[in-house]
């Protein structure tokens, strides 16, 4: 099979759109108010004169220093193992999106250059605010923490509970929308059916699919997008309460960017071995530089090949940030202070390790989330029933920039 190199593919796309633009100019000489190429919120934009085609290209780089190590401890062995300070290009993303034929027929794909992974690819019918359709592979809107882009988070990275509760990226189809009624009648909803076998999986392992639903109540009116920090400095309070649920049957007990995997104490199983049911209650709030978000998780794992042995896992995090220039005149406007506390509590006989994380961070925004530096200090405290507690401090410094 013949493959086109990514850089040649991008050049071909750009030349195609420039040729469309050239053709349009030959048929319409009124170019006074026309800009063929510009830089916008989503990177460089190429648009045909009739607005039937739009191409947006953006790259993002994330540089990170961490000591004594970068990753969250997973087991007790991680506290005693070899540690090494790291400096890395943690993420290198290429994002391409826009619309074709109609402004409401949108496309998007995202590629991780450092790991050669195609992360997202979607086609969306975005004609009505209250009813939208999407097919492809994307990050399911199950949790706010995971759905927020790694470039728009408040902390350096996601909390210690992300590993256990995220469903990450899945392939499937979704219906969602925003119902903006009067007063308190302001809701967002998402319903999706997916293969339930994770990123990069082209087929399901059996006849069981993943079913997902989320209802979000915007009880103060405005919709809160999936983005950390109150960069907009909301002059009127905005808040949401959301409930999400997922049921899936597959060989896996966890998901990540790498695809399907296993939690500690489990192994990748046979097709349909694990029935996993999950629920999440979520809150978020922003007002005059203050931001808050929280999640409370429950996850049930049923091993169908072990007489339906059942385990229940629980986890939570609470996170808040504030731009203190809203209270103190001498405080620099680009500087935000944030904090997070998270806990993970499994009940498995093989692993009853309670994991707790407390983190503090400062953000300096040069150009919003498009160019920022984050410094973070974290303290991990793990306590295994009948064992000896273990703890660890960690410092991370990160520069995230989109071009």
CSV table of C-alpha atoms in Angstrom, one decimal:
chain,number,residue,atom,x,y,z
A,1,UNK,CA,0.0,0.0,0.0
A,2,UNK,CA,1.3,3.5,-0.9
A,3,UNK,CA,1.4,6.2,1.7
A,4,UNK,CA,1.8,10.0,1.3
A,5,UNK,CA,4.2,11.6,3.7
A,6,UNK,CA,2.3,14.0,6.1
A,7,UNK,CA,4.3,17.1,4.9
A,8,UNK,CA,3.6,16.4,1.2
A,9,UNK,CA,-0.1,15.8,2.1
A,10,UNK,CA,-0.3,19.3,3.8
A,11,UNK,CA,1.5,21.0,0.8
A,12,UNK,CA,-1.0,19.3,-1.5
A,13,UNK,CA,-3.9,20.6,0.5
A,14,UNK,CA,-2.6,24.2,0.6
A,15,UNK,CA,-1.9,24.2,-3.1
A,16,UNK,CA,-5.4,22.8,-3.7
A,17,UNK,CA,-7.0,25.7,-1.8
A,18,UNK,CA,-4.8,28.3,-3.4
A,19,UNK,CA,-5.8,27.0,-6.8
A,20,UNK,CA,-9.5,27.3,-5.8
A,21,UNK,CA,-8.8,30.9,-4.7
A,22,UNK,CA,-7.0,31.7,-7.9
A,23,UNK,CA,-9.9,30.3,-9.9
A,24,UNK,CA,-12.3,32.4,-7.9
A,25,UNK,CA,-10.3,35.6,-8.5
A,26,UNK,CA,-10.4,35.0,-12.3
A,27,UNK,CA,-14.2,35.0,-12.1
A,28,UNK,CA,-14.6,37.9,-9.7
A,29,UNK,CA,-12.2,40.8,-9.7
A,30,UNK,CA,-13.8,42.6,-6.7
A,31,UNK,CA,-10.9,41.8,-4.2
A,32,UNK,CA,-11.2,45.0,-2.1
A,33,UNK,CA,-12.6,43.2,1.0
A,34,UNK,CA,-11.0,39.8,0.4
A,35,UNK,CA,-8.1,38.3,2.4
A,36,UNK,CA,-7.0,34.9,0.9
A,37,UNK,CA,-4.8,33.9,3.9
A,38,UNK,CA,-4.9,35.1,7.4
A,39,UNK,CA,-4.1,34.0,11.0
A,40,UNK,CA,-7.0,33.5,13.3
A,41,UNK,CA,-8.0,31.8,16.6
A,42,UNK,CA,-7.4,28.4,15.1
A,43,UNK,CA,-4.2,29.1,13.2
A,44,UNK,CA,-3.6,29.9,9.5
A,45,UNK,CA,-6.8,30.1,7.5
A,46,UNK,CA,-7.3,29.6,3.8
A,47,UNK,CA,-10.8,30.4,2.6
A,48,UNK,CA,-12.4,30.4,-0.9
A,49,UNK,CA,-14.2,33.5,-2.0
A,50,UNK,CA,-17.7,31.9,-1.8
A,51,UNK,CA,-16.9,30.5,1.7
A,52,UNK,CA,-17.7,27.0,0.6
A,53,UNK,CA,-14.3,25.8,1.7
A,54,UNK,CA,-12.2,26.7,4.7
A,55,UNK,CA,-8.9,25.2,5.8
A,56,UNK,CA,-7.4,26.0,9.2
A,57,UNK,CA,-3.9,24.7,10.2
A,58,UNK,CA,-2.3,25.1,13.6
A,59,UNK,CA,0.6,23.5,15.4
A,60,UNK,CA,1.2,23.2,19.2
A,61,UNK,CA,4.3,22.4,21.1
A,62,UNK,CA,4.6,21.6,24.8
A,63,UNK,CA,8.0,21.7,26.5
A,64,UNK,CA,8.3,20.2,30.0
A,65,UNK,CA,10.9,19.9,32.8
A,66,UNK,CA,10.1,17.6,35.7
A,67,UNK,CA,11.9,16.4,38.8
A,68,UNK,CA,12.4,13.9,40.3
A,69,UNK,CA,10.2,12.4,37.5
A,70,UNK,CA,7.4,13.3,35.3
A,71,UNK,CA,4.7,10.6,35.5
A,72,UNK,CA,2.3,10.1,38.5
A,73,UNK,CA,3.2,7.2,40.7
A,74,UNK,CA,1.0,4.2,39.8
A,75,UNK,CA,2.2,1.5,42.3
A,76,UNK,CA,4.3,1.5,45.4
A,77,UNK,CA,7.3,0.3,43.4
A,78,UNK,CA,7.2,3.7,41.6
A,79,UNK,CA,8.2,5.4,44.9
A,80,UNK,CA,11.3,3.3,45.3
A,81,UNK,CA,12.4,2.8,41.7
A,82,UNK,CA,15.0,4.7,39.7
A,83,UNK,CA,14.1,8.4,39.2
A,84,UNK,CA,15.5,10.8,36.7
A,85,UNK,CA,14.8,14.5,36.1
A,86,UNK,CA,13.4,14.9,32.5
A,87,UNK,CA,13.3,17.6,29.9
A,88,UNK,CA,11.1,16.7,27.0
A,89,UNK,CA,8.9,17.8,24.1
A,90,UNK,CA,5.8,16.4,25.8
A,91,UNK,CA,3.4,17.1,23.0
A,92,UNK,CA,3.8,18.1,19.4
A,93,UNK,CA,0.4,18.4,17.7
A,94,UNK,CA,-0.8,19.3,14.2
A,95,UNK,CA,-4.4,20.4,14.0
A,96,UNK,CA,-6.3,20.7,10.7
A,97,UNK,CA,-10.0,21.7,10.5
A,98,UNK,CA,-12.5,23.8,8.7
A,99,UNK,CA,-15.6,23.2,6.5
A,100,UNK,CA,-16.4,21.9,3.0
A,101,UNK,CA,-19.2,22.6,0.6
A,102,UNK,CA,-21.3,24.2,3.3
A,103,UNK,CA,-20.2,26.3,6.4
A,104,UNK,CA,-22.1,23.8,8.6
A,105,UNK,CA,-20.4,20.7,7.2
A,106,UNK,CA,-17.2,20.7,9.3
A,107,UNK,CA,-14.2,18.5,9.5
A,108,UNK,CA,-11.3,18.2,12.0
A,109,UNK,CA,-8.3,16.0,12.5
A,110,UNK,CA,-5.4,16.1,15.0
A,111,UNK,CA,-2.1,14.3,14.7
A,112,UNK,CA,0.5,13.7,17.4
A,113,UNK,CA,3.9,14.1,15.6
A,114,UNK,CA,6.1,12.9,18.4
A,115,UNK,CA,4.4,9.5,18.6
A,116,UNK,CA,3.0,9.3,15.1
A,117,UNK,CA,-0.6,8.9,16.3
A,118,UNK,CA,-3.7,10.1,14.6
A,119,UNK,CA,-5.7,11.3,17.6
A,120,UNK,CA,-8.9,12.8,16.2
A,121,UNK,CA,-10.8,12.7,12.9
A,122,UNK,CA,-14.4,13.9,12.8
A,123,UNK,CA,-17.0,15.0,10.3
A,124,UNK,CA,-19.7,17.2,12.0
A,125,UNK,CA,-23.1,18.5,10.8
A,126,UNK,CA,-23.3,21.7,12.7
A,127,UNK,CA,-26.4,23.3,11.1
A,128,UNK,CA,-28.6,23.7,14.1
A,129,UNK,CA,-27.6,24.7,17.6
A,130,UNK,CA,-30.0,22.2,19.3
A,131,UNK,CA,-29.2,19.2,17.1
A,132,UNK,CA,-25.7,18.3,15.8
A,133,UNK,CA,-24.3,15.1,14.3
A,134,UNK,CA,-20.8,13.8,14.5
A,135,UNK,CA,-18.9,10.7,13.3
A,136,UNK,CA,-15.3,9.6,13.6
A,137,UNK,CA,-12.8,9.4,16.4
A,138,UNK,CA,-12.8,11.9,19.2
A,139,UNK,CA,-12.3,12.4,22.9
A,140,UNK,CA,-15.7,11.5,24.5
A,141,UNK,CA,-17.2,14.3,26.6
A,142,UNK,CA,-17.5,12.0,29.7
A,143,UNK,CA,-15.3,14.1,32.0
A,144,UNK,CA,-14.5,17.8,32.0
A,145,UNK,CA,-10.9,17.3,33.0
A,146,UNK,CA,-10.2,14.9,30.2
A,147,UNK,CA,-12.2,16.7,27.6
A,148,UNK,CA,-10.4,20.0,28.1
A,149,UNK,CA,-7.5,20.1,25.7
A,150,UNK,CA,-4.0,19.5,27.2
A,151,UNK,CA,-3.2,23.0,25.9
A,152,UNK,CA,-6.1,24.7,27.8
A,153,UNK,CA,-5.7,23.1,31.2
A,154,UNK,CA,-5.2,25.1,34.4
A,155,UNK,CA,-2.6,22.7,35.8
A,156,UNK,CA,0.5,21.2,34.0
A,157,UNK,CA,-1.5,18.0,33.4
A,158,UNK,CA,-4.6,16.0,34.5
A,159,UNK,CA,-5.0,14.6,38.0
A,160,UNK,CA,-4.2,11.3,39.5
A,161,UNK,CA,-7.7,9.9,38.9
A,162,UNK,CA,-7.5,10.4,35.1
A,163,UNK,CA,-5.8,7.1,34.5
A,164,UNK,CA,-8.6,5.1,36.2
A,165,UNK,CA,-11.7,6.9,35.0
A,166,UNK,CA,-11.1,8.4,31.5
A,167,UNK,CA,-12.7,6.7,28.5
A,168,UNK,CA,-10.4,8.9,26.2
A,169,UNK,CA,-10.9,8.7,22.5
A,170,UNK,CA,-13.3,6.3,20.8
A,171,UNK,CA,-14.6,5.7,17.3
A,172,UNK,CA,-18.4,6.0,16.8
A,173,UNK,CA,-21.2,8.4,16.2
A,174,UNK,CA,-22.7,11.1,18.3
A,175,UNK,CA,-25.8,13.4,18.6
A,176,UNK,CA,-25.5,16.5,20.7
A,177,UNK,CA,-26.8,20.0,21.1
A,178,UNK,CA,-27.5,23.1,23.1
A,179,UNK,CA,-31.1,23.8,24.2
A,180,UNK,CA,-31.2,27.5,25.3
A,181,UNK,CA,-34.5,28.1,27.0
A,182,UNK,CA,-35.7,30.9,29.2
A,183,UNK,CA,-34.5,31.2,32.8
A,184,UNK,CA,-33.2,28.0,34.1
A,185,UNK,CA,-34.1,26.0,31.0
A,186,UNK,CA,-30.6,26.0,29.5
A,187,UNK,CA,-29.1,22.5,28.8
A,188,UNK,CA,-26.5,20.8,26.7
A,189,UNK,CA,-26.7,17.1,25.9
A,190,UNK,CA,-24.5,14.4,24.3
A,191,UNK,CA,-25.5,10.9,23.3
A,192,UNK,CA,-23.0,8.5,21.5
A,193,UNK,CA,-22.5,5.0,20.4
A,194,UNK,CA,-18.9,3.8,19.9
A,195,UNK,CA,-16.9,0.6,19.4
A,196,UNK,CA,-15.6,0.8,22.9
A,197,UNK,CA,-12.1,-0.5,22.1
A,198,UNK,CA,-10.1,2.8,22.2
A,199,UNK,CA,-8.1,5.0,19.9
A,200,UNK,CA,-6.8,3.4,16.8
A,201,UNK,CA,-9.0,0.4,17.0
A,202,UNK,CA,-10.7,-0.2,13.6
A,203,UNK,CA,-13.2,-2.8,14.8
A,204,UNK,CA,-15.0,-4.0,17.9
A,205,UNK,CA,-14.0,-7.1,19.7
A,206,UNK,CA,-17.5,-8.5,19.9
A,207,UNK,CA,-21.1,-7.5,19.3
A,208,UNK,CA,-21.2,-5.3,22.4
A,209,UNK,CA,-20.9,-1.5,21.9
A,210,UNK,CA,-20.1,1.4,24.2
A,211,UNK,CA,-23.1,3.6,25.1
A,212,UNK,CA,-22.5,7.1,26.4
A,213,UNK,CA,-24.8,9.9,27.7
A,214,UNK,CA,-24.2,13.3,29.3
A,215,UNK,CA,-26.7,16.0,30.4
A,216,UNK,CA,-25.3,19.4,31.4
A,217,UNK,CA,-27.5,22.0,33.2
A,218,UNK,CA,-26.3,25.6,32.7
A,219,UNK,CA,-28.4,26.9,35.6
A,220,UNK,CA,-27.0,30.4,35.5
A,221,UNK,CA,-27.6,30.8,31.7
A,222,UNK,CA,-24.3,31.0,29.8
A,223,UNK,CA,-22.7,27.8,28.5
A,224,UNK,CA,-19.3,27.0,29.9
A,225,UNK,CA,-17.0,25.6,27.3
A,226,UNK,CA,-14.4,22.9,28.0
A,227,UNK,CA,-11.5,25.3,29.0
A,228,UNK,CA,-9.6,25.9,32.2
A,229,UNK,CA,-9.1,29.3,33.9
A,230,UNK,CA,-11.4,32.3,33.7
A,231,UNK,CA,-9.4,34.2,31.1
A,232,UNK,CA,-12.5,36.0,29.9
A,233,UNK,CA,-13.0,37.5,33.4
A,234,UNK,CA,-16.7,36.7,33.4
A,235,UNK,CA,-18.6,39.8,34.6
A,236,UNK,CA,-21.7,37.6,35.2
A,237,UNK,CA,-21.4,34.2,36.9
A,238,UNK,CA,-21.5,31.1,34.7
A,239,UNK,CA,-21.9,27.6,36.1
A,240,UNK,CA,-22.9,24.1,35.2
A,241,UNK,CA,-23.8,20.8,36.8
A,242,UNK,CA,-23.4,17.7,34.6
A,243,UNK,CA,-24.2,14.0,35.0
A,244,UNK,CA,-22.5,11.5,32.7
A,245,UNK,CA,-22.8,7.7,32.3
A,246,UNK,CA,-21.1,5.0,30.2
A,247,UNK,CA,-21.5,1.3,29.8
A,248,UNK,CA,-19.1,-0.9,27.8
A,249,UNK,CA,-18.0,-4.5,27.4
A,250,UNK,CA,-14.5,-5.1,26.0
A,251,UNK,CA,-11.2,-6.7,26.9
A,252,UNK,CA,-10.1,-3.5,28.7
A,253,UNK,CA,-10.5,-1.9,32.1
A,254,UNK,CA,-9.0,1.5,31.2
A,255,UNK,CA,-8.3,3.7,28.2
A,256,UNK,CA,-5.6,6.3,27.3
A,257,UNK,CA,-4.2,8.0,24.3
A,258,UNK,CA,-2.5,4.7,23.5
A,259,UNK,CA,-5.8,2.9,23.3
A,260,UNK,CA,-7.2,0.1,25.4
A,261,UNK,CA,-5.3,-1.1,28.5
A,262,UNK,CA,-5.5,-2.5,32.0
A,263,UNK,CA,-5.7,-1.1,35.5
A,264,UNK,CA,-3.4,-2.5,38.1
A,265,UNK,CA,-4.3,-6.1,39.1
A,266,UNK,CA,-6.1,-6.8,35.7
A,267,UNK,CA,-4.8,-8.1,32.5
A,268,UNK,CA,-6.0,-7.4,29.0
A,269,UNK,CA,-8.8,-9.9,28.7
A,270,UNK,CA,-10.7,-11.9,26.1
A,271,UNK,CA,-13.3,-10.3,23.8
A,272,UNK,CA,-16.2,-9.1,26.0
A,273,UNK,CA,-14.5,-10.2,29.3
A,274,UNK,CA,-15.1,-7.0,31.2
A,275,UNK,CA,-18.4,-5.2,31.7
A,276,UNK,CA,-17.5,-1.7,32.8
A,277,UNK,CA,-20.2,0.8,34.1
A,278,UNK,CA,-19.3,4.3,35.0
A,279,UNK,CA,-20.9,7.5,36.3
A,280,UNK,CA,-19.7,11.0,36.9
A,281,UNK,CA,-21.1,14.1,38.6
A,282,UNK,CA,-19.4,17.3,37.6
A,283,UNK,CA,-19.5,21.0,38.5
A,284,UNK,CA,-17.9,24.1,37.1
A,285,UNK,CA,-18.1,27.8,37.8
A,286,UNK,CA,-16.4,31.0,36.6
A,287,UNK,CA,-16.8,34.6,37.8
A,288,UNK,CA,-14.5,37.6,37.8
A,289,UNK,CA,-11.3,35.7,37.5
A,290,UNK,CA,-12.3,32.9,39.7
A,291,UNK,CA,-12.7,29.4,38.3
A,292,UNK,CA,-13.8,26.1,39.9
A,293,UNK,CA,-14.3,22.6,38.6
A,294,UNK,CA,-14.9,19.2,40.3
A,295,UNK,CA,-15.7,15.6,39.5
A,296,UNK,CA,-17.0,12.7,41.6
A,297,UNK,CA,-16.6,9.2,39.9
A,298,UNK,CA,-17.9,5.7,40.4
A,299,UNK,CA,-16.7,2.8,38.2
A,300,UNK,CA,-17.8,-0.8,38.3
A,301,UNK,CA,-15.8,-3.6,36.7
A,302,UNK,CA,-17.5,-7.0,36.3
A,303,UNK,CA,-15.3,-9.9,35.2
A,304,UNK,CA,-17.5,-12.1,33.1
A,305,UNK,CA,-14.9,-14.8,33.0
A,306,UNK,CA,-14.5,-15.0,36.8
A,307,UNK,CA,-18.1,-15.8,37.9
A,308,UNK,CA,-19.0,-12.1,37.4
A,309,UNK,CA,-16.6,-10.9,40.2
A,310,UNK,CA,-17.4,-7.2,40.7
A,311,UNK,CA,-15.1,-4.4,41.9
A,312,UNK,CA,-16.1,-0.8,42.6
A,313,UNK,CA,-13.8,2.1,42.2
A,314,UNK,CA,-14.3,5.7,43.4
A,315,UNK,CA,-12.5,8.9,42.8
A,316,UNK,CA,-12.8,12.7,42.9
A,317,UNK,CA,-10.9,16.0,42.3
A,318,UNK,CA,-11.6,19.6,43.1
A,319,UNK,CA,-9.8,22.4,41.4
A,320,UNK,CA,-9.8,26.2,41.6
A,321,UNK,CA,-7.9,29.2,40.3
A,322,UNK,CA,-7.9,32.9,40.6
A,323,UNK,CA,-6.5,36.0,38.9
A,324,UNK,CA,-5.6,38.1,42.0
A,325,UNK,CA,-5.4,41.3,40.0
A,326,UNK,CA,-9.2,41.4,40.4
A,327,UNK,CA,-8.6,42.1,44.1
A,328,UNK,CA,-5.1,43.6,44.3
A,329,UNK,CA,-4.0,46.4,42.0
A,330,UNK,CA,-0.3,45.5,42.1
A,331,UNK,CA,-0.9,41.9,41.1
A,332,UNK,CA,0.2,41.2,37.5
A,333,UNK,CA,-2.8,40.6,35.2
A,334,UNK,CA,-1.3,37.6,33.3
A,335,UNK,CA,-0.6,35.7,36.6
A,336,UNK,CA,-3.0,33.1,37.9
A,337,UNK,CA,-2.7,30.9,41.0
A,338,UNK,CA,-4.4,27.5,41.0
A,339,UNK,CA,-4.8,24.4,43.3
A,340,UNK,CA,-6.1,20.9,43.1
A,341,UNK,CA,-6.9,18.0,45.4
A,342,UNK,CA,-7.7,14.5,44.1
A,343,UNK,CA,-8.2,11.1,45.5
A,344,UNK,CA,-8.6,7.6,44.1
A,345,UNK,CA,-10.1,4.7,46.1
A,346,UNK,CA,-10.3,1.2,44.7
A,347,UNK,CA,-11.8,-1.7,46.7
A,348,UNK,CA,-10.1,-4.7,44.9
A,349,UNK,CA,-8.7,-7.3,47.2
A,350,UNK,CA,-5.5,-7.3,45.2
A,351,UNK,CA,-5.1,-3.5,45.3
A,352,UNK,CA,-6.8,-1.3,48.0
A,353,UNK,CA,-4.2,1.5,47.6
A,354,UNK,CA,-5.7,4.9,48.3
A,355,UNK,CA,-4.0,7.5,46.2
A,356,UNK,CA,-4.1,11.2,47.0
A,357,UNK,CA,-2.7,14.2,45.2
A,358,UNK,CA,-2.4,17.8,46.2
A,359,UNK,CA,-1.0,20.3,43.6
A,360,UNK,CA,-0.4,24.0,43.4
A,361,UNK,CA,0.4,25.9,40.2
A,362,UNK,CA,1.0,29.3,38.8
A,363,UNK,CA,0.2,30.3,35.2
A,364,UNK,CA,1.7,33.2,33.3
A,365,UNK,CA,-0.4,33.9,30.2
A,366,UNK,CA,1.5,35.7,27.4
A,367,UNK,CA,-1.4,35.2,24.9
A,368,UNK,CA,-4.1,33.2,26.7
A,369,UNK,CA,-3.7,29.4,26.4
A,370,UNK,CA,-1.9,29.9,23.1
A,371,UNK,CA,1.3,30.9,24.8
A,372,UNK,CA,1.7,30.3,28.6
A,373,UNK,CA,4.2,29.1,31.2
A,374,UNK,CA,3.0,26.9,34.1
A,375,UNK,CA,5.0,26.0,37.3
A,376,UNK,CA,3.5,23.3,39.5
A,377,UNK,CA,4.4,21.6,42.8
A,378,UNK,CA,2.6,18.3,43.6
A,379,UNK,CA,2.5,16.1,46.7
A,380,UNK,CA,1.5,12.4,46.4
A,381,UNK,CA,0.4,10.4,49.4
A,382,UNK,CA,-0.4,6.7,48.8
A,383,UNK,CA,-1.7,4.5,51.6
A,384,UNK,CA,-2.1,0.7,51.1
A,385,UNK,CA,-4.4,-1.2,53.6
A,386,UNK,CA,-2.1,-3.1,56.0
A,387,UNK,CA,1.0,-1.6,54.4
A,388,UNK,CA,3.3,1.4,54.9
A,389,UNK,CA,2.3,4.7,53.5
A,390,UNK,CA,4.5,6.3,50.8
A,391,UNK,CA,4.8,9.9,49.7
A,392,UNK,CA,6.6,12.0,47.2
A,393,UNK,CA,7.1,15.6,46.1
A,394,UNK,CA,7.3,16.7,42.4
A,395,UNK,CA,8.1,19.9,40.6
A,396,UNK,CA,7.2,20.6,36.9
A,397,UNK,CA,7.8,23.6,34.7
A,398,UNK,CA,6.0,23.7,31.3
A,399,UNK,CA,5.8,26.1,28.3
A,400,UNK,CA,2.9,25.5,25.9
A,401,UNK,CA,2.7,27.4,22.7
A,402,UNK,CA,0.4,27.3,19.7
A,403,UNK,CA,1.5,28.6,16.3
